[in-house]
Structure formats: structure tokens, C-alpha cells
Short mmCIF file of C-alpha atoms and ligand atoms in Angstrom, two decimals:
data_model
loop_
_atom_site.label_atom_id
_atom_site.label_comp_id
_atom_site.label_asym_id
_atom_site.label_seq_id
_atom_site.Cartn_x
_atom_site.Cartn_y
_atom_site.Cartn_z
CA MET A 222 20.19 -22.55 -42.96
CA LEU A 223 23.88 -22.28 -43.87
CA ARG A 224 24.08 -26.05 -44.02
CA SER A 225 21.21 -26.34 -46.51
CA ILE A 226 22.70 -23.55 -48.71
CA PHE A 227 26.07 -25.32 -48.68
CA ALA A 228 24.34 -28.62 -49.56
CA THR A 229 22.45 -26.94 -52.42
CA VAL A 230 25.63 -25.45 -53.91
CA LEU A 231 27.31 -28.84 -53.70
CA ILE A 232 24.38 -30.53 -55.42
CA ALA A 233 24.41 -27.85 -58.14
CA ILE A 234 28.14 -28.31 -58.81
CA GLY A 235 27.53 -32.07 -58.89
CA LEU A 236 24.68 -31.71 -61.39
CA CYS A 237 26.82 -29.51 -63.64
CA GLY A 238 29.49 -32.17 -63.58
CA VAL A 239 26.97 -34.84 -64.52
CA ALA A 240 25.45 -32.67 -67.29
CA SER A 241 28.78 -31.94 -68.88
CA ALA A 242 29.68 -35.60 -68.69
CA GLN A 243 26.34 -36.44 -70.48
CA ASP A 244 26.79 -33.76 -73.23
CA SER A 245 30.22 -34.99 -74.23
CA SER A 246 28.81 -38.51 -74.60
CA THR A 247 26.17 -37.22 -77.19
CA GLY A 248 28.69 -35.20 -79.22
CA ALA A 249 27.04 -31.88 -78.31
CA GLY A 250 30.04 -31.26 -76.15
CA PRO A 251 30.41 -28.74 -73.41
CA ALA A 252 31.45 -25.21 -74.41
CA VAL A 253 35.03 -26.29 -74.39
CA ALA A 254 35.90 -29.90 -74.90
CA PRO A 255 38.86 -30.85 -72.77
CA VAL A 256 41.82 -30.63 -75.12
CA GLN A 257 43.84 -33.80 -74.99
CA PRO A 258 47.41 -33.34 -73.88
CA SER A 259 48.27 -33.85 -77.58
CA GLY A 260 45.96 -30.96 -78.41
CA VAL A 261 43.96 -33.22 -80.68
CA ALA A 262 40.27 -33.07 -79.88
CA PRO A 263 38.50 -36.37 -79.35
CA ALA A 264 36.83 -37.51 -82.55
CA ALA A 265 33.21 -36.49 -82.70
CA PRO A 266 30.89 -39.49 -82.67
CA THR A 267 29.28 -40.63 -85.93
CA LEU A 268 25.50 -40.91 -86.00
CA GLY A 269 23.93 -43.18 -88.57
CA GLY A 270 27.21 -43.06 -90.50
CA VAL A 271 27.21 -39.26 -90.58
CA GLN A 272 30.36 -37.73 -89.13
CA GLY A 273 29.30 -35.30 -86.45
CA VAL A 274 31.05 -31.99 -86.03
CA ASN A 275 32.13 -30.72 -82.67
CA ILE A 276 31.34 -27.09 -83.12
CA PHE A 277 32.67 -26.28 -79.71
CA GLU A 278 35.99 -27.68 -80.67
CA VAL A 279 38.51 -24.96 -80.68
CA LYS A 280 40.55 -25.44 -83.68
CA PRO A 281 43.76 -23.74 -84.39
CA ASP A 282 42.51 -20.36 -85.65
CA ALA A 283 42.10 -21.27 -89.32
CA SER A 284 41.54 -17.64 -90.20
CA SER A 285 44.93 -16.87 -88.80
CA ASP A 286 46.16 -18.64 -91.92
CA PRO A 287 47.50 -15.80 -94.10
CA ASP A 288 45.97 -17.53 -97.10
CA TYR A 289 42.67 -18.03 -95.37
CA ALA A 290 40.78 -15.75 -97.74
CA LYS A 291 42.41 -17.42 -100.74
CA GLN A 292 41.52 -20.91 -99.61
CA THR A 293 39.53 -22.91 -102.09
CA ASN A 294 36.37 -24.54 -100.91
CA ALA A 295 38.17 -27.86 -100.68
CA GLU A 296 40.93 -26.37 -98.52
CA ARG A 297 38.38 -24.60 -96.34
CA ALA A 298 36.43 -27.81 -95.93
CA LYS A 299 39.52 -29.38 -94.38
CA VAL A 300 40.02 -26.68 -91.77
CA GLN A 301 36.40 -25.67 -91.33
CA PRO A 302 34.04 -28.31 -92.69
CA GLY A 303 30.73 -26.79 -93.81
CA ASN A 304 32.15 -23.34 -94.25
CA ASN A 305 31.45 -22.56 -97.92
CA ALA A 306 32.61 -18.96 -97.78
CA PRO A 307 35.20 -19.49 -100.55
CA MET A 308 32.46 -20.84 -102.83
CA TRP A 309 30.16 -17.90 -102.13
CA ARG A 310 33.05 -15.48 -102.54
CA GLN A 311 33.63 -16.92 -106.00
CA ILE A 312 29.89 -16.80 -106.77
CA ALA A 313 29.73 -13.16 -105.62
CA ALA A 314 32.65 -12.36 -107.88
CA GLY A 315 30.67 -13.73 -110.80
CA VAL A 316 32.76 -16.89 -111.30
CA THR A 317 30.93 -19.52 -113.38
CA GLY A 318 30.71 -22.98 -111.84
CA THR A 319 28.33 -25.83 -112.44
CA SER A 320 24.72 -25.96 -111.31
CA SER A 321 21.84 -28.37 -111.76
CA LEU A 322 20.06 -25.94 -114.12
CA PRO A 323 19.67 -27.40 -117.65
CA LYS A 324 22.10 -25.42 -119.84
CA SER A 325 19.63 -25.61 -122.73
CA GLU A 326 17.14 -23.52 -120.82
CA ALA A 327 19.50 -21.34 -118.87
CA PRO A 328 22.47 -20.16 -120.95
CA GLU A 329 24.11 -18.90 -117.77
CA ALA A 330 23.35 -22.09 -115.79
CA GLY A 331 26.57 -22.10 -113.79
CA ASN A 332 26.67 -18.40 -113.10
CA LEU A 333 24.52 -17.52 -110.09
CA ILE A 334 25.62 -13.90 -109.73
CA GLN A 335 26.84 -11.88 -112.71
CA PRO A 336 30.42 -10.64 -112.89
CA PHE A 337 31.36 -7.10 -112.02
CA VAL A 338 30.52 -4.34 -114.49
CA GLN A 339 30.13 -0.59 -114.33
CA TYR A 340 27.18 0.75 -116.33
CA PRO A 341 27.08 4.54 -116.87
CA GLY A 342 25.62 5.91 -113.64
CA SER A 343 26.45 2.84 -111.49
CA ARG A 344 29.44 1.92 -109.36
CA LEU A 345 31.54 -1.17 -110.11
CA THR A 346 29.44 -4.04 -108.87
CA ASN A 347 27.69 -7.19 -110.07
CA ALA A 348 25.84 -6.50 -113.31
CA GLY A 349 22.45 -7.14 -111.75
CA GLU A 350 23.11 -4.62 -108.99
CA ALA A 351 24.61 -2.14 -111.48
CA TRP A 352 21.45 -2.39 -113.62
CA ARG A 353 19.27 -1.90 -110.52
CA GLN A 354 21.23 1.24 -109.63
CA VAL A 355 20.89 2.68 -113.13
CA ARG A 356 17.15 1.93 -113.12
CA ASN A 357 16.43 3.29 -109.62
CA ASN A 358 18.92 6.18 -109.53
CA TRP A 359 18.65 7.41 -113.13
CA LEU A 360 15.93 5.98 -115.37
CA ILE A 361 13.04 6.27 -112.91
CA PRO A 362 13.78 9.70 -111.37
CA TYR A 363 14.99 11.44 -114.57
CA GLY A 364 12.56 9.69 -116.93
CA GLY A 365 9.69 10.47 -114.60
CA SER A 366 10.79 14.11 -114.26
CA LEU A 367 11.00 14.49 -118.04
CA LEU A 368 7.40 13.29 -118.49
CA LEU A 369 6.15 15.53 -115.67
CA ILE A 370 8.00 18.56 -117.10
CA VAL A 371 6.48 17.96 -120.57
CA VAL A 372 2.95 17.60 -119.13
CA LEU A 373 3.50 20.77 -117.09
CA ALA A 374 4.85 22.69 -120.11
CA ILE A 375 1.84 21.63 -122.21
CA ALA A 376 -0.55 22.65 -119.41
CA ILE A 377 1.16 26.06 -119.03
CA TYR A 378 1.03 26.58 -122.82
CA TYR A 379 -2.63 25.53 -123.01
CA PHE A 380 -3.81 27.64 -120.06
CA GLY A 381 -1.48 30.48 -121.11
CA LYS A 382 -2.17 30.69 -124.85
CA GLY A 383 -5.14 28.35 -125.31
CA SER A 384 -5.63 26.05 -128.29
CA ILE A 385 -4.73 27.21 -131.80
CA LYS A 386 -7.98 28.40 -133.34
CA THR A 387 -9.01 28.60 -137.01
CA ARG A 388 -9.42 32.35 -137.49
CA GLY A 389 -11.41 32.42 -140.72
CA ALA A 390 -14.97 31.13 -141.09
CA PRO A 391 -15.32 27.64 -142.54
CA THR A 392 -16.29 27.59 -146.24
CA GLY A 393 -18.16 24.32 -145.95
CA ARG A 394 -16.02 22.95 -148.73
CA LYS A 395 -14.09 19.92 -147.52
CA ILE A 396 -10.78 18.47 -148.57
CA GLU A 397 -9.92 14.86 -147.91
CA ARG A 398 -6.81 14.96 -145.68
CA PHE A 399 -6.62 11.30 -144.63
CA THR A 400 -8.03 8.28 -146.48
CA PRO A 401 -9.82 5.53 -144.51
CA PHE A 402 -6.69 3.35 -144.81
CA GLU A 403 -4.43 6.11 -143.43
CA ARG A 404 -6.81 6.72 -140.54
CA SER A 405 -7.13 3.04 -139.58
CA ALA A 406 -3.33 2.63 -139.75
CA HIS A 407 -2.93 5.72 -137.57
CA TRP A 408 -5.55 4.79 -134.98
CA SER A 409 -4.47 1.13 -134.58
CA ASN A 410 -0.98 2.48 -133.99
CA ALA A 411 -2.20 5.22 -131.66
CA ILE A 412 -4.31 2.80 -129.59
CA ALA A 413 -1.41 0.32 -129.26
CA PHE A 414 0.93 3.17 -128.30
CA VAL A 415 -1.41 4.53 -125.64
CA ALA A 416 -1.94 1.01 -124.22
CA LEU A 417 1.85 0.52 -124.10
CA ALA A 418 2.46 3.96 -122.62
CA ILE A 419 -0.12 3.58 -119.83
CA SER A 420 0.93 0.00 -118.93
CA GLY A 421 4.60 1.00 -119.11
CA VAL A 422 4.08 4.01 -116.84
CA VAL A 423 2.19 1.87 -114.30
CA ILE A 424 4.90 -0.84 -114.34
CA ALA A 425 7.67 1.76 -113.90
CA PHE A 426 6.09 4.40 -111.68
CA GLY A 427 2.89 2.78 -110.32
CA LYS A 428 4.46 1.93 -106.97
CA PHE A 429 4.86 5.63 -106.24
CA PHE A 430 1.35 6.87 -106.99
CA ILE A 431 -0.99 3.85 -107.38
CA GLU A 432 0.21 1.26 -104.86
CA PRO A 433 -0.10 3.64 -101.87
CA VAL A 434 -3.74 4.20 -102.88
CA ILE A 435 -4.93 0.68 -103.78
CA GLY A 436 -2.51 -1.41 -101.70
CA ALA A 437 0.11 -3.99 -102.67
CA THR A 438 -2.20 -6.91 -103.50
CA LEU A 439 -4.44 -5.04 -105.92
CA PHE A 440 -1.44 -3.23 -107.38
CA GLY A 441 0.27 -6.60 -107.85
CA TRP A 442 -2.67 -7.86 -109.88
CA LEU A 443 -2.97 -4.62 -111.82
CA SER A 444 0.70 -4.53 -112.82
CA TYR A 445 0.60 -8.24 -113.66
CA ALA A 446 -2.39 -7.70 -115.98
CA LEU A 447 -0.81 -4.60 -117.53
CA LYS A 448 2.52 -6.40 -118.04
CA ASN A 449 0.69 -9.01 -120.08
CA LEU A 450 -1.20 -6.31 -122.00
CA HIS A 451 2.17 -4.65 -122.64
CA ASN A 452 3.69 -7.87 -123.97
CA PHE A 453 0.82 -8.36 -126.43
CA ALA A 454 0.34 -4.72 -127.50
CA GLY A 455 4.07 -4.53 -128.31
CA PRO A 456 3.99 -6.65 -131.50
CA LEU A 457 0.73 -4.92 -132.60
CA PHE A 458 2.43 -1.56 -132.17
CA ALA A 459 5.45 -2.78 -134.12
CA VAL A 460 3.39 -3.91 -137.13
CA SER A 461 1.18 -0.81 -137.19
CA LEU A 462 4.23 1.43 -136.78
CA VAL A 463 5.80 -0.01 -139.92
CA ILE A 464 2.50 0.54 -141.78
CA VAL A 465 2.25 4.14 -140.49
CA PHE A 466 5.87 4.76 -141.54
CA ILE A 467 5.34 3.46 -145.08
CA THR A 468 1.93 5.14 -145.40
CA PHE A 469 3.03 8.65 -144.45
CA LEU A 470 6.64 8.48 -145.75
CA ARG A 471 5.84 10.20 -149.09
CA SER A 472 4.56 13.37 -147.36
CA ASN A 473 7.39 13.64 -144.82
CA TRP A 474 10.37 14.40 -147.05
CA PRO A 475 11.90 17.88 -146.58
CA GLN A 476 10.10 20.49 -148.71
CA LYS A 477 10.11 24.25 -149.35
CA GLY A 478 9.16 26.26 -146.25
CA ASP A 479 10.26 23.64 -143.73
CA LEU A 480 13.39 25.49 -142.63
CA HIS A 481 11.49 28.76 -142.29
CA TRP A 482 8.84 26.90 -140.26
CA LEU A 483 11.51 25.59 -137.91
CA ARG A 484 13.20 28.96 -137.63
CA THR A 485 9.94 30.60 -136.55
CA GLY A 486 9.04 27.70 -134.27
CA GLY A 487 5.90 27.14 -136.36
CA GLY A 488 4.43 30.37 -134.97
CA LEU A 489 3.64 28.55 -131.71
CA VAL A 490 4.91 31.58 -129.74
CA THR A 491 4.13 34.47 -132.10
CA GLY A 492 0.80 33.01 -133.24
CA ALA A 493 1.74 33.75 -136.89
CA GLU A 494 1.82 30.25 -138.39
CA PRO A 495 4.13 30.10 -141.44
CA PRO A 496 2.94 28.27 -144.58
CA SER A 497 3.65 24.54 -144.79
CA ASN A 498 2.96 21.53 -146.99
CA ARG A 499 0.67 18.60 -146.15
CA PHE A 500 2.68 18.11 -142.96
CA ASN A 501 4.64 20.94 -141.37
CA ALA A 502 8.28 20.65 -140.30
CA GLY A 503 7.26 19.93 -136.69
CA GLU A 504 5.19 16.93 -137.78
CA LYS A 505 8.10 15.78 -139.97
CA LEU A 506 10.43 15.95 -136.95
CA VAL A 507 7.97 13.78 -134.98
CA PHE A 508 7.79 11.44 -137.98
CA TRP A 509 11.57 10.97 -138.42
CA GLY A 510 12.57 11.41 -134.75
CA GLY A 511 9.58 9.63 -133.18
CA VAL A 512 7.97 7.21 -135.62
CA PHE A 513 11.22 6.17 -137.37
CA PHE A 514 14.26 6.64 -135.08
CA LEU A 515 12.79 6.15 -131.58
CA GLY A 516 10.18 3.74 -132.97
CA LEU A 517 12.97 1.50 -134.31
CA ILE A 518 14.84 1.49 -130.97
CA VAL A 519 11.70 1.01 -128.85
CA VAL A 520 10.44 -1.88 -130.99
CA SER A 521 13.78 -3.70 -131.34
CA SER A 522 14.63 -3.42 -127.62
CA GLY A 523 11.01 -4.41 -126.84
CA PHE A 524 11.37 -7.50 -129.04
CA VAL A 525 14.49 -8.49 -127.06
CA LEU A 526 12.60 -8.05 -123.76
CA ASP A 527 9.71 -10.07 -125.25
CA ARG A 528 12.26 -12.69 -126.38
CA LEU A 529 10.91 -12.47 -129.91
CA LEU A 530 14.22 -12.31 -131.80
CA PRO A 531 15.17 -15.84 -132.93
CA GLY A 532 18.81 -16.90 -132.55
CA LEU A 533 19.59 -14.37 -129.82
CA VAL A 534 20.96 -15.81 -126.54
CA TYR A 535 18.88 -14.19 -123.84
CA GLU A 536 21.37 -13.72 -121.00
CA ARG A 537 20.77 -11.40 -118.07
CA SER A 538 23.13 -8.77 -119.47
CA THR A 539 21.24 -8.83 -122.79
CA MET A 540 17.99 -8.17 -120.93
CA GLN A 541 19.54 -5.50 -118.70
CA ILE A 542 20.97 -3.57 -121.65
CA ALA A 543 17.75 -4.00 -123.66
CA HIS A 544 15.77 -2.72 -120.68
CA MET A 545 17.94 0.39 -120.23
CA VAL A 546 17.79 1.20 -123.96
CA HIS A 547 14.03 0.53 -124.00
CA ALA A 548 13.42 2.72 -120.97
CA VAL A 549 15.36 5.70 -122.36
CA ALA A 550 13.82 5.46 -125.86
CA THR A 551 10.24 5.02 -124.56
CA MET A 552 10.54 7.98 -122.16
CA LEU A 553 11.75 10.19 -125.06
CA MET A 554 9.02 8.84 -127.37
CA MET A 555 6.28 9.42 -124.78
CA ALA A 556 7.59 12.96 -124.19
CA MET A 557 7.53 13.61 -127.95
CA PHE A 558 4.07 12.13 -128.55
CA LEU A 559 2.57 13.96 -125.59
CA GLY A 560 3.06 17.06 -127.73
CA HIS A 561 1.63 15.29 -130.80
CA ILE A 562 -1.40 14.04 -128.87
CA TYR A 563 -1.99 17.51 -127.34
CA LEU A 564 -1.98 19.16 -130.80
CA GLY A 565 -4.00 16.26 -132.22
CA THR A 566 -6.76 16.64 -129.59
CA ILE A 567 -7.37 19.98 -127.75
CA GLY A 568 -4.25 21.87 -128.92
CA MET A 569 -5.39 22.74 -132.46
CA GLN A 570 -9.02 23.29 -133.47
CA GLY A 571 -10.06 20.98 -136.34
CA ALA A 572 -6.95 18.73 -136.31
CA TYR A 573 -8.69 15.89 -134.50
CA GLN A 574 -11.62 16.11 -136.93
CA GLY A 575 -9.18 15.57 -139.79
CA MET A 576 -7.87 12.30 -138.38
CA LYS A 577 -11.35 11.21 -137.20
CA THR A 578 -13.44 11.89 -140.34
CA GLY A 579 -10.61 12.24 -142.88
CA TYR A 580 -11.85 15.68 -143.99
CA VAL A 581 -10.87 19.25 -143.13
CA ASP A 582 -12.48 22.50 -144.18
CA GLU A 583 -10.74 24.60 -146.84
CA THR A 584 -10.23 27.41 -144.32
CA TRP A 585 -8.41 25.09 -141.93
CA ALA A 586 -6.21 23.83 -144.77
CA ARG A 587 -5.41 27.37 -145.94
CA GLU A 588 -4.52 28.61 -142.43
CA HIS A 589 -2.42 25.63 -141.27
CA HIS A 590 -1.06 24.00 -144.47
CA ALA A 591 -1.15 26.81 -147.05
CA TYR A 592 1.20 25.18 -149.61
CA TRP A 593 -0.85 21.93 -149.44
CA TYR A 594 -4.09 23.92 -149.86
CA GLU A 595 -2.64 25.72 -152.92
CA ASP A 596 -1.62 22.36 -154.47
CA VAL A 597 -5.17 21.04 -153.94
CA LYS A 598 -6.64 24.20 -155.43
CA ALA A 599 -4.24 23.96 -158.36
CA GLY A 600 -5.27 20.34 -158.84
CA ALA A 601 -1.73 19.09 -158.21
CA ILE A 602 -3.11 17.05 -155.34
CA PRO A 603 -6.61 15.57 -155.56
CA ALA A 604 -9.06 17.00 -153.04
CA GLN A 605 -10.57 13.50 -152.79
CA ARG A 606 -8.20 10.53 -152.89
CA SER A 607 -10.25 7.61 -151.70
CA ASP A 608 -13.51 6.32 -153.22
CA PRO A 609 -16.29 8.88 -153.69
CA ALA A 610 -17.00 10.78 -150.52
CA PRO A 611 -20.16 10.14 -148.49
CA PRO A 612 -22.81 12.85 -149.08
CA SER A 613 -22.09 14.63 -145.77
CA GLN A 614 -18.55 15.23 -146.92
CA THR A 615 -19.16 16.56 -150.44
CA VAL A 616 -15.88 17.96 -151.80
CA ARG A 617 -16.26 20.93 -154.12
CA VAL A 618 -13.08 22.52 -155.38
C1 HEM B 1619 -3.98 9.26 -128.81
C2 HEM B 1619 -2.98 9.36 -129.55
C3 HEM B 1619 -2.92 10.17 -130.84
C4 HEM B 1619 -3.71 11.19 -131.32
C5 HEM B 1619 -4.92 11.80 -130.67
C6 HEM B 1619 -3.19 11.58 -132.63
C7 HEM B 1619 -3.76 12.57 -133.45
C8 HEM B 1619 -3.30 12.87 -134.72
C9 HEM B 1619 -3.90 13.88 -135.58
C10 HEM B 1619 -5.10 14.71 -135.24
C11 HEM B 1619 -3.20 13.89 -136.73
C12 HEM B 1619 -3.44 14.78 -137.97
C13 HEM B 1619 -2.50 15.98 -137.92
C14 HEM B 1619 -2.62 16.73 -139.20
O1 HEM B 1619 -3.71 16.84 -139.73
O2 HEM B 1619 -1.58 17.21 -139.66
C15 HEM B 1619 -2.16 12.91 -136.59
C16 HEM B 1619 -1.24 12.65 -137.56
C17 HEM B 1619 -0.26 11.69 -137.43
N1 HEM B 1619 -0.02 10.88 -136.31
FE1 HEM B 1619 -1.07 10.86 -134.63
N2 HEM B 1619 -2.10 10.81 -132.91
C18 HEM B 1619 -1.89 9.95 -131.84
C19 HEM B 1619 -0.92 9.01 -131.70
C20 HEM B 1619 0.03 8.76 -132.66
C21 HEM B 1619 1.10 7.78 -132.49
C22 HEM B 1619 1.32 6.92 -131.28
C23 HEM B 1619 1.82 7.82 -133.64
C24 HEM B 1619 3.04 7.03 -134.00
C25 HEM B 1619 3.82 6.40 -133.20
C26 HEM B 1619 1.21 8.81 -134.50
C27 HEM B 1619 1.65 9.13 -135.78
C28 HEM B 1619 1.07 10.09 -136.61
C29 HEM B 1619 1.53 10.39 -137.95
C30 HEM B 1619 2.71 9.72 -138.64
C31 HEM B 1619 0.69 11.37 -138.48
C32 HEM B 1619 0.71 12.04 -139.85
C33 HEM B 1619 1.47 13.28 -139.75
C34 HEM B 1619 2.86 13.05 -140.23
O3 HEM B 1619 3.07 12.09 -140.91
O4 HEM B 1619 3.71 13.88 -139.93
N3 HEM B 1619 0.12 9.38 -133.87
N4 HEM B 1619 -2.25 12.29 -135.36
#
């Protein structure tokens, strides 16, 4: 028994010896290649002309070199062939090198990772990471909260006070409030806006409330389709926005009664609506703040993201800044137009009719736009501006 165990151990030691002898001959090398008295490791064999590397070779501890971290790639290659850490450290620091990307197509061809920046709301890091932090830590949570708060406020107002009713009985006499051209300009703009708003909300927030319901694959297809819709509806919105701006500009200049309207909050709380012109001061604020100011920012940043501005070099930082500007302006615009859409649908009786048919009843005009009604009555503004009205809409002053 003892003899056979002893024989087995001997055989095992022998086999190990043989194995280690074999390994060193193929360059794989045992864990520790015997260091020559000179301390120089035997040269690793070449295979097919390729210089092998003896990874088990203990080299003088290169990292003990005080300048290890400052070594260039070339220096590192001498002490640790294949270790490209210096190159990646440079890439991570945003240093521009050369890459095989055609410069014509990729303005930042040699720059794999952007240099360090600090956007408001991010820590100092590579620009791409800084943008991601701003998007995920600020734009999404705060933008989303703003929209939810506005929807909630509108719901509380609607269920608390109900829609603004026309108190007096309709006279049956109609006044043309919007011509067919004004209505088509408005609705093409409104439809493009709603398409952009819904696709934008799904792209930005869909992963929180749609993806868990329909799953990643379907959500992937949905957001892909909506992204394309968004890219095409953008230019349509831009053109119709300019037409809406020019079309309604004349009636949106400050006029008598506007300040009083603002001071009383348009009677939204008291219920006593102050007199106003064709458009009240609240509508004028939406016009200048929403249609003009935010519209300009949303469209121009959207054109950058759609790469529609000729002559602009579309680098990553350009897109990141355009995205952050676009996100902030669109959230504010959606919040503003949620109020407009509420008043233009269920929030005020008769308003929707005006933009749908073009006509409002005299009573509606007198109660909501008294100065405009008086001007129509006085003949200062024609009660019918477009071609003769269809029979159902006979205007009698
Ligand atoms: C579904 C979406 C929308 C609905 C239901 C809607 C509804 C209305 C209604 C009913 C009016 C007439 C208000 C009045 O008689 O004083 C109106 C006016 C107007 N809307 Fe909209 N709207 C929508 C979207 C938009 C969008 C997206 C824009 C522009 C970006 C816009 C710009 C205007 C302008 C400029 C006026 C004329 C009032 C003024 O110039 O101050 N609307 N809308």
C-alpha cells in the first residue's frame, strides 16, 4: 500500500517536471520562467514571424516607475507590450488623435471621447457623460414634473370651477371670428404641434410608463416610428408656426384693457371676466411667449437636431447643447399650450366652435371680448371678413 502511494507521488512529480519542460518549449511557459542568472528572461519563441509574449515573465515592476502613469503609449509598449492604458487614458481625457473615420463625414474623427466639461447640473466629466447627467437628473425629472403639475392644476380647476360658460342666451346673430385661412393655418399648426408633443413625450418619458406595459421590443418600434414622425412634423410645424405668427400678429399688439385684464387674472378666479379686444391679454401672452419666443427656440434647436441648418458643423457638443435647449423650451411650450388647449376645448364654452366654424354668437363675443364686440357693432371691424358666409352662418349686425 505505502509502496504504491510512494510510487504514485513519484510519478506525479515526474509528470509535473515533464509538463513544465513541455510548456516552456511552446512559449506558454510555466507560472514562473526560470530567471537566468543574468535576470534576463529567455526570449519568447516567434511563431509564424509573430513575436510571442511570455506573459508569465516577471518583469521588473514597470509600474514601480514613478513616471509609469505619464508614460506614452510608445514608452509603455517597451516595458509592457500590448498595454495601451496610456492611449486609453488620453482618449478618456478627450485628447484628439487620428482614427480611420473619414474626417469629411465625422468632424470629430480623431476624438473618441469628448473632453471634460461641466454643464449646469452636471459634475466635471466628459461632455457626453455631462449631457447624460443633465438629461437624466434634471430635464427628465423636472420637465416631467412640470407637465404633470400643469395637467393636475387644470384638472383641479376644471373639476373645481367647471368650464367658463356663456351666461346670456345666444342671439342667433353670428360674427365671423376666424376666416377659413386663419383656421387652416391654426389647425395645421395645432396638428403638427400635437404630433410633436406626443412623439416627444413618448421618446423622453415612454420608458417609464409605456415600455413596462408593452415590453422593450414593441416600445423600440413605437419610439422608432415616433422619432421619424417627429423629424418630419418638425419642419411642418416650423412653416405653419411662421404663418400663424404673421396671420395673428395684427391682433396681438398691446391694447386698452390688457393691463387691467392681467391685473384681474382675466377673471379666472373671480369669474368676472374683464372686457378685452379680439384677443385678451392672456392669449397675447401665449402668442408672444409661446408662438413667438418659445416657438423660435424650439424650431431653431429642432432644426439643429434635424441637421437642417446648412453650414453648421454638427459636432457632439452642438447636438448636446441643442438637445438641452430644445428639451427646456419644448417642456415650457407644452406646459403653456396645455392651458391654451384646455381653454380652446372644454375650458370655455363656444371657444372651440369659433376656431372650428369661424363664427361665434354675438352673446359670446360680448361676454368674452367686449371691446371687439363693440368695434364690430360700431362697424370698425367687419362682422364678416371672408367671402359671403354660407346660409347657416348668416351674419346680421
Ligand atoms: C389641439 C390643439 C389646439 C386647440 C384645440 C386650439 C384651440 C384654439 C381656439 C379654440 C382658439 C380661439 C380662441 C379665441 O377665440 O380667442 C385658438 C386660437 C389660437 N391658437 Fe390655438 N389651439 C391649439 C393649438 C395651438 C397651437 C399648437 C398653437 C401655436 C403654436 C396655437 C395658436 C393659436 C393662436 C395664435 C390663436 C389666436 C389667438 C391669439 O392669437 O392670441 N394653437 N386656438
